[in-house]
Amino acid sequence: MKTRNTEEELKALLRENIRNIVPYSTARDDCQVRMDIYLDANENPFDSGVNRYPSPHQTELKKMLSVLKKVPSENIFLGNGSDEPIDLLFRLFCPPGRSSMLQISPTYGMYSVAAAINDVRVISSPLGEDFTLDADALLSKVEADTKIIFLCSPNNPSGNLLDRGQILKILDSFGGIVVVDEAYIDFAQAESFISELPRYPRLVILQTLSKAWGMAGLRIGLAIADKFITDVMSRVKYPYNISVINQLKAQEVLSEPLQAADRIGVIVSERERLAKALSGLPQVLKVYPSDANFLLVRFRDKDEAFDVLMSKGIIVRDRSSACHCEGCLRITVGTPEENDSVLEVLGVQDIPAGGDSEDRVETESGTSAGHPLHRMASVFRKTGETAISVRVDLDGFRKPRISTGLNFFNHMLEQIGCHCGIALDVICFGDTATDDHHTVEDTAIALGDCLYSALGSKAGIGRYGFSLPMDEAEASVLLDLGGRIDFLWDVKFAGDRVGDVSTQMFSHFFKSLSEHLKCNLHIKAAGENDHHIIEGVFKAFARALKQAVKLESDGLSVPSSKGVL
Ligand SMILES: *Cc1c(COP(=O)(O)O)cnc(C)c1O
């Protein structure tokens, strides 16, 4: 919760000239409703696809990012690459010629370039030899005119995540702006600092569409921060900083988030393969552990390694002049074939086989079932109101990836994945601001279709599932995947809403789910607390589903006297 105090505190950190700046008012700012004829901006009226100015606030794109990042749109600023928010932070908070910024060393080169352009002095604090962050050592370098601290985690070029506790210590101790650049966070097994924003209004998180999302060519970077800061950044930026084409293309790529997730999976497994193979080479002294999409590698003779790669048309980055990086090259993880080439050129004898990248990368959306060992399916469903990607693997489990724009609904869907022990991904872009109805209902349909499709012939499944009331979950669920649809709902809620979802939506959810999964579904629950009741229902459903989809026999026969379901 932002208090008046927070606002005063942040305001005091701003440069004086920025504090009361009146932004250029774009024609479209003044006009929020959709009109038929636009004669307000001196545009050319003849349609070429790009004859209109872009949305100055990138409303649609921010909505999608808001779902994916689980942060309100108002906390997101979008820039022309991360370069723009980096530059803006200096322009907002650092009076030229009389301020300094503090950065770790080694780190990303753009911070000091942008500082120099803005006439801001750079103070560098070396990380440990193994690139670890010592908060006290860094804080001892803070000077009276230090306005911003730049941290990069996972750090470039070292590749490692910085210790969370040390970063929190810096946030607790330093009174200025603390930037945590998370350009590589999607390659790491770590939670973003986004969750710390409510506690630390002086925190600014940088992310980008350039790396994990594969859109470096579009130049779109994010600053995620307190609304006060994103508002001021928006007032100072060029009015139309992201072009129509770039906004549309980004929306197109973001609408298939599971494909991006697959590619991240391949890159991470390739990173491990590459690291292992390289560390076995006699000319390699050290491969630093990486949480990013590149490896920092120390060679006995880095020039020799650089030249031999270069002679075969492979370019890597020489980082040997950076702090603690003597003899080091930075190698970006490529496709499995490209990585094979690197290993071959460097003389690795038995190149270990790449992962199951072919299996994992799905090139098409739509329904696809029928993996011999894993009963998997994916569904992409788009209507006027929602665009939903769902994927299940009934024979594999990993942490569910759920994003629907409704926090409580996310939490409930996670219960299905976790308590059923299946891999479940659900990403839903929908208009949750006006109504939760479409998001909940359409997700049920897509989930039902996806589960049905993953079950395939249903050969060998348990078919029936039941779950009886338990202490924490006062709910009972009966489930029969036999193919006939029958829905019974006996659940009463005291209130209208739980979190950001209206309680009446839950019966709609399970009804649509039973129709599309083609099952008998009887649900009964009672209790004092609505949150507990519905959580109990989702858990009980998950356990019932677990029994029903479980392979019991040889996988050939169907548990029915008729032989078919
Ligand atoms: C690549 C990278 C970025 C992203 O820059 P863009 O301008 O968004 O392409 C940001 N920070 C670090 C540390 C990087 O390595």
Coordinates of C-alpha atoms and ligand atoms in Angstrom, one line a residue:
M1 CA 0.0 0.0 0.0
K2 CA 1.4 3.4 -0.9
T3 CA 1.1 6.0 1.7
R4 CA 1.3 9.7 1.2
N5 CA 4.7 9.4 2.9
T6 CA 6.0 7.2 0.1
E7 CA 5.0 9.7 -2.4
E8 CA 6.7 12.5 -0.6
E9 CA 9.8 10.4 -0.1
L10 CA 10.0 9.6 -3.8
K11 CA 9.2 13.1 -4.8
A12 CA 12.1 14.4 -2.7
L13 CA 14.5 12.1 -4.6
L14 CA 13.6 13.6 -8.0
R15 CA 15.6 16.3 -9.7
E16 CA 14.0 19.7 -9.1
N17 CA 13.3 20.4 -12.8
I18 CA 11.6 17.0 -13.1
R19 CA 9.3 17.3 -10.1
N20 CA 6.7 19.5 -11.7
I21 CA 7.3 18.8 -15.3
V22 CA 4.2 19.1 -17.5
P23 CA 4.4 16.4 -20.2
Y24 CA 3.7 16.9 -23.9
S25 CA 0.0 16.1 -24.2
T26 CA -0.7 13.8 -27.1
A27 CA -3.9 14.1 -28.9
R28 CA -4.9 10.6 -27.9
D29 CA -4.3 11.3 -24.2
D30 CA -7.1 13.7 -24.1
C31 CA -9.5 11.3 -25.8
Q32 CA -10.0 8.0 -24.0
V33 CA -13.1 6.7 -25.8
R34 CA -13.0 5.2 -29.3
M35 CA -14.1 7.7 -32.0
D36 CA -15.0 7.1 -35.6
I37 CA -13.1 9.9 -37.2
Y38 CA -9.7 11.0 -36.1
L39 CA -8.9 14.6 -37.1
D40 CA -7.0 15.6 -34.1
A41 CA -3.3 14.7 -34.7
N42 CA -2.6 15.8 -38.3
E43 CA -2.1 12.2 -39.3
N44 CA -2.5 11.1 -42.9
P45 CA -6.0 9.7 -43.2
F46 CA -5.2 7.1 -45.8
D47 CA -4.7 3.7 -44.3
S48 CA -1.3 2.2 -44.7
G49 CA -1.3 0.1 -41.5
V50 CA 1.0 2.7 -39.9
N51 CA -0.6 6.0 -40.7
R52 CA -1.8 6.5 -37.1
Y53 CA 0.4 7.4 -34.1
P54 CA 1.0 4.4 -31.7
S55 CA -0.7 4.2 -28.3
P56 CA 1.5 6.4 -26.1
H57 CA 0.8 4.3 -23.1
Q58 CA 1.1 0.9 -24.8
T59 CA -2.1 -0.1 -23.0
E60 CA -2.7 -3.5 -24.7
L61 CA 0.9 -4.6 -24.5
K62 CA 1.1 -3.6 -20.8
K63 CA -2.0 -5.6 -20.1
M64 CA -0.4 -8.8 -21.4
L65 CA 2.8 -8.1 -19.5
S66 CA 0.8 -7.4 -16.4
V67 CA -0.7 -11.0 -16.6
L68 CA 2.7 -12.6 -17.3
K69 CA 4.6 -10.6 -14.7
K70 CA 1.7 -10.7 -12.1
V71 CA 2.0 -7.0 -11.5
P72 CA -0.6 -4.2 -12.2
S73 CA -0.1 -2.4 -15.5
E74 CA 0.4 0.9 -13.7
N75 CA 3.6 -0.5 -12.2
I76 CA 5.1 -1.1 -15.7
F77 CA 7.0 1.4 -17.8
L78 CA 8.0 0.3 -21.3
G79 CA 11.0 1.8 -23.1
N80 CA 12.9 1.5 -26.3
G81 CA 15.0 -1.3 -25.0
S82 CA 16.3 -1.3 -21.4
D83 CA 18.5 1.5 -22.6
E84 CA 15.7 3.9 -22.3
P85 CA 14.7 3.3 -18.6
I86 CA 18.4 3.2 -17.7
D87 CA 18.9 6.7 -19.3
L88 CA 15.6 8.0 -17.8
L89 CA 16.6 6.9 -14.3
F90 CA 19.6 9.2 -14.5
R91 CA 17.5 12.0 -16.0
L92 CA 15.0 11.7 -13.2
F93 CA 17.2 11.3 -10.2
C94 CA 20.7 12.6 -10.9
P95 CA 21.4 16.3 -11.3
P96 CA 24.2 16.4 -13.9
G97 CA 27.6 17.3 -12.6
R98 CA 26.7 16.9 -9.0
S99 CA 25.7 13.3 -8.4
S100 CA 27.1 9.8 -8.6
M101 CA 25.9 6.3 -9.2
L102 CA 27.2 3.2 -7.6
Q103 CA 27.6 -0.1 -9.5
I104 CA 29.0 -3.5 -8.9
S105 CA 32.1 -4.6 -11.0
P106 CA 32.2 -6.4 -13.3
T107 CA 28.7 -5.6 -14.7
Y108 CA 26.7 -4.5 -17.7
G109 CA 28.5 -1.7 -19.6
M110 CA 25.4 0.4 -20.4
Y111 CA 25.0 1.8 -16.9
S112 CA 28.3 3.7 -17.0
V113 CA 27.8 4.8 -20.6
A114 CA 24.4 6.3 -19.7
A115 CA 25.9 7.8 -16.6
A116 CA 28.7 9.5 -18.6
I117 CA 26.2 10.9 -21.1
N118 CA 24.2 12.4 -18.2
D119 CA 27.4 13.7 -16.5
V120 CA 27.0 11.4 -13.5
R121 CA 30.1 10.1 -11.8
V122 CA 30.5 6.3 -11.6
I123 CA 31.7 4.6 -8.5
S124 CA 32.4 0.9 -8.9
S125 CA 32.4 -1.7 -6.1
P126 CA 34.2 -5.0 -7.0
L127 CA 32.3 -8.2 -6.4
G128 CA 34.2 -11.0 -4.6
E129 CA 36.6 -13.2 -6.7
D130 CA 33.7 -15.6 -7.2
F131 CA 31.4 -12.7 -8.2
T132 CA 29.5 -12.8 -4.9
L133 CA 27.9 -9.6 -3.5
D134 CA 28.9 -8.2 -0.1
A135 CA 26.3 -5.6 0.8
D136 CA 28.5 -4.0 3.5
A137 CA 31.5 -3.6 1.1
L138 CA 29.2 -2.0 -1.5
L139 CA 27.5 0.3 1.0
S140 CA 30.8 1.5 2.3
K141 CA 31.3 3.1 -1.2
V142 CA 28.2 5.2 -1.0
E143 CA 29.0 8.9 -1.1
A144 CA 26.9 11.9 -0.1
D145 CA 25.8 12.6 -3.7
T146 CA 25.1 8.9 -4.7
K147 CA 21.6 8.8 -6.1
I148 CA 21.3 5.3 -7.6
I149 CA 22.8 1.9 -7.0
F150 CA 22.8 -0.5 -10.0
L151 CA 22.7 -4.2 -9.3
C152 CA 22.4 -6.8 -12.0
S153 CA 21.1 -10.3 -11.1
P154 CA 21.8 -12.7 -12.8
N155 CA 24.9 -10.5 -13.5
N156 CA 26.4 -9.8 -16.9
P157 CA 29.1 -10.9 -17.6
S158 CA 29.6 -13.2 -14.6
G159 CA 26.3 -15.1 -15.1
N160 CA 25.5 -15.6 -11.4
L161 CA 22.5 -14.6 -9.4
L162 CA 23.4 -12.2 -6.6
D163 CA 22.5 -13.2 -3.1
R164 CA 18.9 -12.2 -2.3
G165 CA 19.6 -11.4 1.4
Q166 CA 22.5 -9.1 0.4
I167 CA 20.3 -7.2 -2.0
L168 CA 17.6 -6.8 0.6
K169 CA 20.2 -5.5 3.0
I170 CA 21.1 -2.8 0.4
L171 CA 17.4 -1.9 0.0
D172 CA 17.1 -1.6 3.7
S173 CA 20.2 0.6 4.2
F174 CA 20.4 2.9 1.1
G175 CA 18.1 5.9 0.9
G176 CA 18.2 6.4 -2.8
I177 CA 17.0 4.4 -5.8
V178 CA 18.1 0.7 -6.0
V179 CA 17.9 -0.8 -9.5
V180 CA 17.9 -4.6 -9.9
D181 CA 18.4 -5.5 -13.5
E182 CA 16.7 -8.8 -14.1
A183 CA 17.4 -9.1 -17.9
Y184 CA 18.3 -12.8 -17.4
I185 CA 15.8 -13.7 -14.6
D186 CA 13.8 -16.1 -16.8
F187 CA 16.8 -18.4 -17.2
A188 CA 17.3 -18.6 -13.4
Q189 CA 15.7 -20.7 -10.7
A190 CA 14.9 -17.7 -8.6
E191 CA 11.9 -15.5 -7.9
S192 CA 11.9 -12.0 -9.3
F193 CA 12.2 -9.0 -7.0
I194 CA 8.8 -7.8 -8.3
S195 CA 7.3 -9.4 -5.2
E196 CA 9.4 -6.9 -3.0
L197 CA 7.9 -3.8 -4.6
P198 CA 5.2 -3.2 -2.1
R199 CA 7.8 -3.2 0.7
Y200 CA 10.4 -1.1 -1.2
P201 CA 9.1 1.8 -3.2
R202 CA 12.6 2.9 -4.0
L203 CA 13.2 -0.3 -5.9
V204 CA 13.2 -0.3 -9.7
I205 CA 13.3 -3.7 -11.5
L206 CA 14.5 -3.8 -15.1
Q207 CA 13.5 -6.6 -17.4
T208 CA 13.5 -6.9 -21.1
L209 CA 11.9 -8.7 -24.1
S210 CA 15.4 -9.0 -25.7
K211 CA 16.6 -12.3 -24.1
A212 CA 14.3 -15.0 -22.8
W213 CA 11.4 -13.7 -25.0
G214 CA 13.6 -13.6 -28.1
M215 CA 12.7 -10.1 -29.2
A216 CA 16.0 -8.2 -29.2
G217 CA 15.1 -6.7 -32.6
L218 CA 12.0 -5.0 -31.2
R219 CA 13.8 -3.0 -28.6
I220 CA 11.4 -3.3 -25.7
G221 CA 12.6 -3.0 -22.1
L222 CA 10.5 -2.9 -18.9
A223 CA 11.0 -0.9 -15.7
I224 CA 8.8 -2.2 -13.0
A225 CA 8.4 0.1 -10.1
D226 CA 6.1 2.1 -7.8
K227 CA 3.4 3.9 -9.7
F228 CA 4.9 7.2 -8.7
I229 CA 8.1 6.4 -10.5
T230 CA 6.5 4.8 -13.6
D231 CA 4.3 7.9 -13.9
V232 CA 7.2 10.3 -13.8
M233 CA 9.1 8.1 -16.3
S234 CA 6.1 8.3 -18.6
R235 CA 6.0 12.0 -18.3
V236 CA 9.6 12.4 -19.3
K237 CA 9.9 9.8 -22.1
Y238 CA 9.4 10.6 -25.8
P239 CA 5.6 10.5 -26.3
Y240 CA 5.5 7.7 -28.8
N241 CA 8.6 5.8 -27.8
I242 CA 7.5 2.4 -29.0
S243 CA 6.3 2.1 -32.6
V244 CA 3.0 0.6 -33.8
I245 CA 4.8 -2.3 -35.5
N246 CA 6.9 -3.1 -32.4
Q247 CA 3.9 -3.1 -30.1
L248 CA 1.9 -5.3 -32.4
K249 CA 4.7 -7.8 -32.9
A250 CA 5.4 -8.0 -29.2
Q251 CA 1.8 -8.7 -28.5
E252 CA 1.9 -11.5 -31.2
V253 CA 4.9 -13.2 -29.6
L254 CA 3.6 -12.8 -26.1
S255 CA 0.3 -14.4 -27.0
E256 CA 2.2 -17.7 -27.3
P257 CA 4.0 -17.8 -23.9
L258 CA 4.3 -21.5 -23.7
Q259 CA 6.5 -21.6 -26.8
A260 CA 8.8 -19.1 -25.2
A261 CA 8.9 -21.2 -22.1
D262 CA 9.9 -24.3 -24.1
R263 CA 12.7 -22.4 -25.7
I264 CA 13.9 -21.2 -22.3
G265 CA 13.9 -24.9 -21.3
V266 CA 16.1 -25.8 -24.2
I267 CA 18.5 -23.0 -23.6
V268 CA 18.9 -23.9 -19.9
S269 CA 19.5 -27.6 -20.6
E270 CA 22.0 -26.6 -23.4
R271 CA 23.7 -24.3 -20.9
E272 CA 24.3 -27.2 -18.6
R273 CA 25.5 -29.5 -21.4
L274 CA 27.8 -26.9 -22.7
A275 CA 29.2 -26.1 -19.3
K276 CA 29.9 -29.8 -18.6
A277 CA 31.6 -30.4 -21.9
L278 CA 33.7 -27.3 -21.8
S279 CA 34.9 -27.9 -18.3
G280 CA 36.5 -31.2 -19.4
L281 CA 38.8 -29.5 -21.9
P282 CA 42.5 -29.1 -21.0
Q283 CA 42.6 -25.5 -22.2
V284 CA 39.7 -24.5 -20.0
L285 CA 40.6 -23.4 -16.5
K286 CA 37.2 -22.6 -15.3
V287 CA 33.5 -22.5 -16.3
Y288 CA 31.7 -20.2 -14.0
P289 CA 28.3 -21.3 -12.8
S290 CA 25.6 -19.5 -14.8
D291 CA 22.0 -18.6 -14.1
A292 CA 21.7 -16.8 -17.4
N293 CA 21.9 -17.7 -21.2
F294 CA 25.6 -17.5 -21.4
L295 CA 28.8 -18.9 -19.8
L296 CA 31.8 -17.1 -18.6
V297 CA 34.8 -19.3 -19.4
R298 CA 38.4 -18.8 -18.4
F299 CA 40.9 -20.2 -20.9
R300 CA 44.6 -20.9 -20.5
D301 CA 45.0 -18.9 -23.7
K302 CA 41.9 -16.9 -24.4
D303 CA 43.3 -15.4 -27.6
E304 CA 43.9 -18.8 -29.0
A305 CA 40.4 -19.9 -28.2
F306 CA 38.9 -16.7 -29.6
D307 CA 40.9 -17.0 -32.8
V308 CA 40.1 -20.6 -33.5
L309 CA 36.4 -20.0 -32.9
M310 CA 36.6 -16.9 -35.1
S311 CA 38.4 -18.8 -37.9
K312 CA 35.4 -21.1 -38.0
G313 CA 32.9 -18.2 -38.2
I314 CA 31.9 -18.3 -34.5
I315 CA 32.0 -15.0 -32.6
V316 CA 32.1 -14.9 -28.8
R317 CA 32.7 -11.9 -26.5
D318 CA 36.1 -11.2 -25.0
R319 CA 35.5 -10.1 -21.4
S320 CA 39.1 -10.5 -20.2
S321 CA 39.5 -6.9 -19.3
A322 CA 36.6 -6.8 -16.8
C323 CA 37.2 -7.1 -13.1
H324 CA 38.1 -10.7 -12.0
C325 CA 37.6 -11.8 -15.6
E326 CA 41.2 -12.3 -16.7
G327 CA 41.5 -14.8 -19.6
C328 CA 37.7 -15.0 -19.8
L329 CA 35.4 -15.3 -22.9
R330 CA 31.7 -14.9 -22.6
I331 CA 29.9 -17.5 -24.7
T332 CA 26.1 -17.2 -25.4
V333 CA 24.2 -20.4 -25.4
G334 CA 23.0 -21.1 -29.0
T335 CA 20.8 -23.7 -30.6
P336 CA 21.9 -27.3 -29.9
E337 CA 23.5 -27.4 -33.4
E338 CA 25.4 -24.2 -32.8
N339 CA 26.6 -25.4 -29.4
D340 CA 27.8 -28.6 -31.1
S341 CA 29.9 -26.5 -33.4
V342 CA 31.5 -24.6 -30.5
L343 CA 32.4 -27.9 -28.8
E344 CA 33.7 -29.4 -32.0
V345 CA 35.9 -26.4 -32.9
L346 CA 37.3 -26.4 -29.3
G347 CA 38.2 -30.0 -29.7
V348 CA 35.7 -31.8 -27.4
Q349 CA 36.1 -35.5 -28.4
D350 CA 32.8 -37.1 -27.4
I351 CA 30.2 -34.4 -27.7
P352 CA 27.4 -35.3 -25.3
A353 CA 24.0 -35.4 -27.0
G354 CA 21.7 -32.5 -26.7
G355 CA 18.5 -32.8 -24.7
D356 CA 15.1 -33.7 -25.9
S357 CA 14.8 -30.3 -27.5
E358 CA 13.0 -31.7 -30.6
D359 CA 10.3 -33.2 -28.4
R360 CA 9.9 -30.1 -26.3
V361 CA 9.8 -27.4 -28.8
E362 CA 6.3 -27.2 -30.2
T363 CA 6.2 -25.2 -33.4
E364 CA 2.4 -25.1 -33.8
S365 CA -0.3 -24.2 -31.5
G366 CA -3.5 -26.2 -31.5
T367 CA -4.2 -29.5 -30.0
S368 CA -1.5 -32.1 -30.1
A369 CA -1.7 -35.4 -28.2
G370 CA -0.2 -38.8 -28.4
H371 CA 3.3 -38.9 -27.0
P372 CA 3.9 -42.6 -26.4
L373 CA 5.1 -42.3 -22.8
H374 CA 3.7 -39.1 -21.6
R375 CA 0.0 -38.4 -22.2
M376 CA 0.3 -34.7 -23.1
A377 CA -1.8 -32.2 -24.9
S378 CA -1.9 -28.5 -25.5
V379 CA -4.7 -26.2 -26.5
F380 CA -4.7 -22.7 -27.7
R381 CA -8.1 -21.1 -27.6
K382 CA -8.9 -17.5 -28.7
T383 CA -12.2 -15.7 -28.5
G384 CA -13.1 -12.1 -28.6
E385 CA -12.6 -11.8 -24.9
T386 CA -9.7 -14.2 -24.1
A387 CA -6.6 -15.9 -25.5
I388 CA -5.7 -19.0 -23.5
S389 CA -2.9 -21.5 -23.8
V390 CA -3.2 -24.7 -21.7
R391 CA -0.8 -27.6 -21.6
V392 CA -0.9 -30.7 -19.5
D393 CA 1.3 -33.7 -19.1
L394 CA -0.6 -36.4 -17.1
D395 CA 2.6 -38.4 -16.6
G396 CA 5.0 -35.7 -15.5
F397 CA 5.1 -33.2 -12.7
R398 CA 6.7 -29.9 -12.4
K399 CA 5.8 -26.6 -10.7
P400 CA 2.6 -25.3 -12.4
R401 CA 3.0 -22.3 -14.6
I402 CA -0.3 -20.4 -14.1
S403 CA -1.1 -16.8 -15.1
T404 CA -4.6 -15.6 -15.6
G405 CA -4.6 -12.1 -14.3
L406 CA -6.8 -13.2 -11.4
N407 CA -4.6 -13.9 -8.4
F408 CA -7.0 -16.1 -6.5
F409 CA -7.9 -18.1 -9.6
N410 CA -4.2 -18.6 -10.2
H411 CA -3.9 -20.0 -6.8
M412 CA -6.8 -22.4 -7.3
L413 CA -5.4 -23.7 -10.6
E414 CA -2.1 -24.3 -9.0
Q415 CA -3.9 -26.6 -6.5
I416 CA -5.0 -28.7 -9.5
G417 CA -1.5 -29.1 -10.8
C418 CA 0.1 -29.7 -7.4
H419 CA -2.5 -32.0 -5.8
C420 CA -3.1 -34.0 -9.0
G421 CA 0.6 -34.4 -9.6
I422 CA 0.5 -33.4 -13.2
A423 CA 2.3 -30.8 -15.2
L424 CA -0.1 -28.0 -15.8
D425 CA 0.4 -24.7 -17.6
V426 CA -2.3 -22.2 -18.0
I427 CA -1.8 -18.7 -19.4
C428 CA -4.9 -16.6 -20.0
F429 CA -5.0 -13.1 -21.5
G430 CA -8.4 -11.7 -20.8
D431 CA -10.3 -8.6 -19.9
T432 CA -10.3 -9.1 -16.1
A433 CA -10.6 -5.4 -15.3
T434 CA -14.3 -5.4 -16.2
D435 CA -15.3 -8.9 -15.3
D436 CA -13.8 -12.2 -14.2
H437 CA -16.5 -14.2 -16.0
H438 CA -14.8 -14.7 -19.4
T439 CA -11.4 -15.6 -17.9
V440 CA -12.8 -18.2 -15.5
E441 CA -15.3 -19.8 -18.0
D442 CA -13.0 -19.8 -21.0
T443 CA -10.2 -21.3 -18.9
A444 CA -12.5 -24.1 -17.8
I445 CA -13.3 -24.9 -21.4
A446 CA -9.7 -24.9 -22.6
L447 CA -8.6 -26.9 -19.5
G448 CA -11.4 -29.5 -20.1
D449 CA -10.6 -29.8 -23.8
C450 CA -6.9 -30.2 -23.0
L451 CA -7.4 -32.8 -20.3
Y452 CA -9.8 -34.7 -22.6
S453 CA -7.3 -34.6 -25.4
A454 CA -4.4 -35.8 -23.2
L455 CA -6.4 -38.8 -22.1
G456 CA -6.6 -39.9 -25.7
S457 CA -8.1 -43.4 -25.9
K458 CA -8.3 -43.6 -22.1
A459 CA -6.7 -47.0 -22.3
G460 CA -5.6 -48.2 -18.9
I461 CA -6.9 -45.4 -16.8
G462 CA -8.5 -45.7 -13.4
R463 CA -11.6 -43.9 -14.7
Y464 CA -13.1 -43.2 -11.3
G465 CA -11.9 -40.8 -8.7
F466 CA -13.3 -39.8 -5.4
S467 CA -12.2 -37.6 -2.6
L468 CA -13.9 -37.4 0.8
P469 CA -13.9 -34.5 3.3
M470 CA -10.7 -34.0 5.2
D471 CA -9.8 -31.7 8.0
E472 CA -8.4 -28.8 5.9
A473 CA -10.7 -29.5 3.0
E474 CA -14.4 -29.9 3.8
A475 CA -15.2 -31.0 0.3
S476 CA -16.1 -34.2 -1.4
V477 CA -15.7 -34.8 -5.1
L478 CA -16.8 -37.8 -7.2
L479 CA -15.5 -38.1 -10.7
D480 CA -16.2 -40.6 -13.5
L481 CA -14.3 -40.1 -16.8
G482 CA -16.6 -42.6 -18.5
G483 CA -17.7 -40.1 -21.1
R484 CA -21.2 -39.2 -19.9
I485 CA -21.7 -35.6 -18.6
D486 CA -23.5 -35.1 -15.4
F487 CA -22.8 -32.2 -13.1
L488 CA -23.9 -31.8 -9.5
W489 CA -23.0 -28.8 -7.4
D490 CA -23.8 -28.6 -3.7
V491 CA -21.6 -25.8 -2.3
K492 CA -22.8 -22.7 -0.5
F493 CA -20.7 -19.6 0.1
A494 CA -21.3 -16.9 2.6
G495 CA -20.0 -14.0 0.5
D496 CA -20.0 -12.8 -3.0
R497 CA -16.2 -12.9 -3.6
V498 CA -13.1 -14.7 -2.6
G499 CA -10.1 -12.5 -3.5
D500 CA -10.5 -11.2 -7.0
V501 CA -13.0 -13.9 -8.1
S502 CA -16.8 -13.9 -7.5
T503 CA -17.9 -17.1 -5.8
Q504 CA -20.7 -17.8 -8.3
M505 CA -18.0 -18.3 -10.9
F506 CA -16.8 -21.5 -9.3
S507 CA -19.9 -23.5 -10.2
H508 CA -19.6 -22.2 -13.8
F509 CA -16.0 -23.3 -13.8
F510 CA -16.6 -26.8 -12.8
K511 CA -19.7 -27.1 -14.9
S512 CA -17.9 -26.1 -18.1
L513 CA -14.9 -28.2 -17.1
S514 CA -17.2 -31.3 -16.7
E515 CA -18.8 -30.6 -20.1
H516 CA -15.5 -30.4 -21.9
L517 CA -13.8 -33.2 -20.0
K518 CA -16.9 -35.2 -20.7
C519 CA -17.3 -36.5 -17.2
N520 CA -19.6 -37.1 -14.3
L521 CA -18.7 -34.6 -11.6
H522 CA -20.4 -34.3 -8.3
I523 CA -19.1 -31.8 -5.9
K524 CA -20.2 -31.1 -2.3
A525 CA -18.7 -28.8 0.2
A526 CA -19.5 -26.8 3.3
G527 CA -17.7 -24.8 5.9
E528 CA -17.4 -21.5 7.6
N529 CA -14.8 -19.7 5.4
D530 CA -15.3 -19.3 1.7
H531 CA -11.6 -19.3 1.0
H532 CA -11.2 -22.7 2.7
I533 CA -14.3 -24.1 1.1
I534 CA -13.3 -23.4 -2.4
E535 CA -9.7 -24.3 -1.8
G536 CA -11.0 -27.6 -0.4
V537 CA -13.0 -28.1 -3.6
F538 CA -10.1 -27.6 -5.9
K539 CA -7.8 -29.8 -3.8
A540 CA -10.4 -32.6 -3.6
F541 CA -11.1 -32.3 -7.4
A542 CA -7.3 -32.6 -8.0
R543 CA -7.1 -35.7 -5.9
A544 CA -10.1 -37.3 -7.6
L545 CA -8.6 -36.5 -11.0
K546 CA -5.3 -38.0 -9.9
Q547 CA -7.0 -41.3 -9.3
A548 CA -9.1 -41.2 -12.4
V549 CA -6.3 -40.5 -14.9
K550 CA -3.8 -42.8 -13.3
L551 CA -2.7 -45.7 -15.5
E552 CA -3.7 -48.9 -13.7
S553 CA -3.2 -51.7 -16.2
D554 CA -1.0 -52.3 -19.2
G555 CA -2.3 -49.2 -20.8
L556 CA -4.2 -51.2 -23.4
S557 CA -7.5 -52.1 -21.8
V558 CA -10.3 -49.8 -20.8
P559 CA -12.1 -50.2 -17.5
S560 CA -15.5 -50.7 -18.9
S561 CA -17.7 -53.8 -19.4
K562 CA -18.4 -52.5 -22.9
G563 CA -14.7 -52.2 -23.8
V564 CA -14.9 -48.5 -24.8
L565 CA -15.4 -45.3 -23.0
Ligands
LIG1 C1 21.0 -7.6 -22.6 C2 20.9 -6.9 -21.3 C3 19.8 -5.9 -21.2 C4 18.8 -5.7 -22.2 O1 19.0 -4.6 -23.0 P1 17.9 -4.2 -24.0 O2 18.2 -2.8 -24.3 O3 16.5 -4.4 -23.4 O4 18.0 -5.1 -25.2 C5 19.7 -5.3 -20.0 N1 20.5 -5.5 -19.0 C6 21.5 -6.4 -19.1 C7 22.4 -6.6 -17.9 C8 21.8 -7.1 -20.3 O5 22.8 -7.9 -20.4

